[in-house]
Short mmCIF file of the C-alpha atoms (twelve columns), coordinates in Angstrom:
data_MODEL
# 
_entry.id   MODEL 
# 
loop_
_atom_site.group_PDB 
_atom_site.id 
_atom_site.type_symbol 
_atom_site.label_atom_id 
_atom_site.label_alt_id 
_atom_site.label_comp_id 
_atom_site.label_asym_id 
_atom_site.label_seq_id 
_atom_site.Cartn_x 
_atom_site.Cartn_y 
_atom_site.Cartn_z 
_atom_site.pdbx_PDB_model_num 
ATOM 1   C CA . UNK A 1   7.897   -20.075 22.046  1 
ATOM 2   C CA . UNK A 2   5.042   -18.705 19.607  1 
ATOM 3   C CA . UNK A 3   5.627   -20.494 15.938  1 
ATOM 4   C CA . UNK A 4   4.162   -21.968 13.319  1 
ATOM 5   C CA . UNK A 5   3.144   -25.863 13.326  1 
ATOM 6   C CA . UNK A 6   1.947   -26.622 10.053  1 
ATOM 7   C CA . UNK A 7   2.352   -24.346 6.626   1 
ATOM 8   C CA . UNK A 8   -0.413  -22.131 6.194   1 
ATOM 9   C CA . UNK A 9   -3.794  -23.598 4.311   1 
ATOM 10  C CA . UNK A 10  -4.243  -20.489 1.542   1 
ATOM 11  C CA . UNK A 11  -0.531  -20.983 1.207   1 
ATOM 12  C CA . UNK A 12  -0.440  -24.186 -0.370  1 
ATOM 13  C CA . UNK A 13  -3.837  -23.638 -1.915  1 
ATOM 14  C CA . UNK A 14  -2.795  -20.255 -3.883  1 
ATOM 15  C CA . UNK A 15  0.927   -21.216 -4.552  1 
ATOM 16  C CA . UNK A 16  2.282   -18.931 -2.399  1 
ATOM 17  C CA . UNK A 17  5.259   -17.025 -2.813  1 
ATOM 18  C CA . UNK A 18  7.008   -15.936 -0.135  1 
ATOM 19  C CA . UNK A 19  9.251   -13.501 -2.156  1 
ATOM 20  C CA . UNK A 20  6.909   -11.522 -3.706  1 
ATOM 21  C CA . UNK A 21  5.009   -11.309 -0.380  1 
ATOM 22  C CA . UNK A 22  8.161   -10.138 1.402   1 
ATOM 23  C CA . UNK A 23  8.816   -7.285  -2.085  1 
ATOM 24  C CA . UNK A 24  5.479   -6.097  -0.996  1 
ATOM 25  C CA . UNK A 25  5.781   -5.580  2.488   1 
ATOM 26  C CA . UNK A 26  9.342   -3.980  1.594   1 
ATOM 27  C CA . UNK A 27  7.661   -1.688  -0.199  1 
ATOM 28  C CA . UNK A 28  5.174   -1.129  2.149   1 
ATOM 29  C CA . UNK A 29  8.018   -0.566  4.893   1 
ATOM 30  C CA . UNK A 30  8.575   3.031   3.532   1 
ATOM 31  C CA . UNK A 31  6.721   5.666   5.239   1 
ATOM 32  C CA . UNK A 32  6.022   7.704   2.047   1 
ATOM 33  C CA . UNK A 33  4.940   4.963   -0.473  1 
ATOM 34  C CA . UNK A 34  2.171   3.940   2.527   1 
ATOM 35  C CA . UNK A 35  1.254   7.353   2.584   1 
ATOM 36  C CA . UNK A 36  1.032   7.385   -1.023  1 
ATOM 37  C CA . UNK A 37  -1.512  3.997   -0.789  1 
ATOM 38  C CA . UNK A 38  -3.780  5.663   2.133   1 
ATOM 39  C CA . UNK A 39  -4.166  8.415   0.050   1 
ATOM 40  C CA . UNK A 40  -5.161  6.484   -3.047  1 
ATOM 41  C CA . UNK A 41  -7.735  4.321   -0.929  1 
ATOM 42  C CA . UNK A 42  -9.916  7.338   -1.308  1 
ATOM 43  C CA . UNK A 43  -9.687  6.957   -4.849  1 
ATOM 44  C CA . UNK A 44  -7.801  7.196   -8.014  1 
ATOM 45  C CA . UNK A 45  -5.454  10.788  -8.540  1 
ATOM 46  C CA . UNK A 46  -2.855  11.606  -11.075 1 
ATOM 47  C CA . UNK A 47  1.133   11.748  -10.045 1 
ATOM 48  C CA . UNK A 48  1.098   15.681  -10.504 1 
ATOM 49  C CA . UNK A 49  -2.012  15.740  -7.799  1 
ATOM 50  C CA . UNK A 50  -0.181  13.283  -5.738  1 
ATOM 51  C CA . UNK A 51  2.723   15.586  -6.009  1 
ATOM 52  C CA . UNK A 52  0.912   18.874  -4.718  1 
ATOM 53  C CA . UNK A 53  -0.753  16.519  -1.790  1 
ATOM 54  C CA . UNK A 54  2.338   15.442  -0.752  1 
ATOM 55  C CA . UNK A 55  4.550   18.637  -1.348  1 
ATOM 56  C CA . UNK A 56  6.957   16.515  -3.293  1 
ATOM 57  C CA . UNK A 57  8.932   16.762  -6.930  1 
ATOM 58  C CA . UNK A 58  6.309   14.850  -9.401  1 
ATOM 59  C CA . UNK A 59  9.825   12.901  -10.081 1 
ATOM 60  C CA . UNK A 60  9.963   11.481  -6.995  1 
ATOM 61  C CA . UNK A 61  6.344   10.460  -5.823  1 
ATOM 62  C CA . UNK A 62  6.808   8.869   -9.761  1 
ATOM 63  C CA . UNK A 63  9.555   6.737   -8.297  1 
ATOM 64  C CA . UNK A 64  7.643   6.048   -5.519  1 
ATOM 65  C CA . UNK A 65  4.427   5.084   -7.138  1 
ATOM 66  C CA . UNK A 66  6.626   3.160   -10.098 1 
ATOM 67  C CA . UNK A 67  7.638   0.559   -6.859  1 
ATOM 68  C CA . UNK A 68  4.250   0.077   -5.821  1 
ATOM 69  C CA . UNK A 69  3.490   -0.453  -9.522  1 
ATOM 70  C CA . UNK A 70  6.013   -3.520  -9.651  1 
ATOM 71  C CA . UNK A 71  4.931   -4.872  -6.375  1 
ATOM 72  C CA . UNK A 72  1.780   -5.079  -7.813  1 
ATOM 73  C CA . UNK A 73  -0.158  -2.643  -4.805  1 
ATOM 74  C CA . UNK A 74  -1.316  0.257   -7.496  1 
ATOM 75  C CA . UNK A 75  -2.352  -0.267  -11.142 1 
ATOM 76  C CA . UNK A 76  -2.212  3.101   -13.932 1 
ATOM 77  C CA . UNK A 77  -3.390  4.323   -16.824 1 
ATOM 78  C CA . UNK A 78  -2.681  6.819   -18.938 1 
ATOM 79  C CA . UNK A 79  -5.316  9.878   -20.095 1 
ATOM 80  C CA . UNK A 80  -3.622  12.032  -22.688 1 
ATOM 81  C CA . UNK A 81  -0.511  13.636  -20.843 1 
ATOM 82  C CA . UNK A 82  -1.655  12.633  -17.426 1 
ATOM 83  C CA . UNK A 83  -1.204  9.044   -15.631 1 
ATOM 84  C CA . UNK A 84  -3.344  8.099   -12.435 1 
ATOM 85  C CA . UNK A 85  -3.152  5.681   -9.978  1 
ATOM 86  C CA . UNK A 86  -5.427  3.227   -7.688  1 
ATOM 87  C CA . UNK A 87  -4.902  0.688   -5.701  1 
ATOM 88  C CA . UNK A 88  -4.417  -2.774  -7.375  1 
ATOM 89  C CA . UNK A 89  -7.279  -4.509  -6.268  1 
ATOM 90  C CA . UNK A 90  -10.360 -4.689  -3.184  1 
ATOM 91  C CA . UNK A 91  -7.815  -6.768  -1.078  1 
ATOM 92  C CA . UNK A 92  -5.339  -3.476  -0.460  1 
ATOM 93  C CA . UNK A 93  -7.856  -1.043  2.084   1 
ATOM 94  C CA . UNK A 94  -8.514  -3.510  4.536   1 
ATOM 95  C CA . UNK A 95  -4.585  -4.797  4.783   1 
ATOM 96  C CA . UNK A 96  -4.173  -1.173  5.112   1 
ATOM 97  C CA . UNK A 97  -6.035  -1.085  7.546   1 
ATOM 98  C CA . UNK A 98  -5.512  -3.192  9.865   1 
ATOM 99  C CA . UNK A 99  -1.863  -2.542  9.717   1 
ATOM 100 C CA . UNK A 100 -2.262  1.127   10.859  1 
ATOM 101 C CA . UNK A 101 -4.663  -0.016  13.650  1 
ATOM 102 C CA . UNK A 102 -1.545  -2.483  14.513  1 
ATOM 103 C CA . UNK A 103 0.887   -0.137  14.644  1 
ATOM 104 C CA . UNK A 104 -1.235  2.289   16.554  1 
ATOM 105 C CA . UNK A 105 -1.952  -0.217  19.390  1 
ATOM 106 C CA . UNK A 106 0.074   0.603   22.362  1 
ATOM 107 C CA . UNK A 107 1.488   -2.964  24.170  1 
ATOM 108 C CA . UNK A 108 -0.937  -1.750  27.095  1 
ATOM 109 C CA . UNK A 109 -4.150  -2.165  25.062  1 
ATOM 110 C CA . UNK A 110 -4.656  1.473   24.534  1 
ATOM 111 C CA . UNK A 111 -5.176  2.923   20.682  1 
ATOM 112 C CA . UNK A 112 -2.977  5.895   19.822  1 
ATOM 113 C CA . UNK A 113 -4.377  7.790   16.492  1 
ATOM 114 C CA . UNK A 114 -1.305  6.902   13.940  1 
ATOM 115 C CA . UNK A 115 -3.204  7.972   11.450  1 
ATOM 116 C CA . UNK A 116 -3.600  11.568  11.878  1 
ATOM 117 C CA . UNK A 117 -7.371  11.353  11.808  1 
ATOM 118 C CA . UNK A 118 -7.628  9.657   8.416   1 
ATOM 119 C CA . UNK A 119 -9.778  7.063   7.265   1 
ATOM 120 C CA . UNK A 120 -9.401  3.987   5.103   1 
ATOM 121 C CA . UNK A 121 -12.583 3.435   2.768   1 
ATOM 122 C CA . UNK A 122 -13.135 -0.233  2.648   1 
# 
């Protein structure tokens, strides 16, 4: 049995909270709000271009992108009529990431392209 002997180091170092951790991954568990991150790891866009990308109501990538917000994985601002979106912080392409190269490894060892051909800037 694989487990965990001893509590993580940067968990007691950094206080550590396991709920906000898991609200982040729950958000990240949604197929559209990760889509919604890759795209804004190639930079900052506005919900009404997010919209178009995605072929979605503005209303709803706004819901999507207002759960991120709370979870703390995109930060906004607001230009006139317009607010845009990045990612939070420098931590958020690399976790990217390496959890599409996860998912895309096959149990045999062999890499499947789960993401479509798309790259994640570091």
């Amino acid at each position: 049995m694989v487990g965990i002997r001893r509590p993580l180091s940067f968990a007691s170092r950094r206080g550590y909270r396991s709920k906000a951790a898991a609200e982040m991954f729950r958000a990240l568990g949604d197929p559209e709000r990760l889509r919604l991150l890759v795209r804004l790891a190639a930079g900052e866009a506005c919900v009404s271009e997010l919209a178009e990308d995605e072929g979605e109501k503005i209303t709803t990538v706004s819901a999507r992108l207002k759960t991120l917000f709370v979870v703390r994985l995109v930060k906004r601002r607001r230009e006139a009529k317009h607010v845009f979106y990045a990612l939070a912080d420098e931590h958020l392409p690399p976790m990217l990431r390496k959890a599409i190269e996860h998912a895309a490894e096959d149990p045999t060892g062999v890499s499947t392209d789960l993401g479509h051909g798309k790259n994640i800037a570091p």
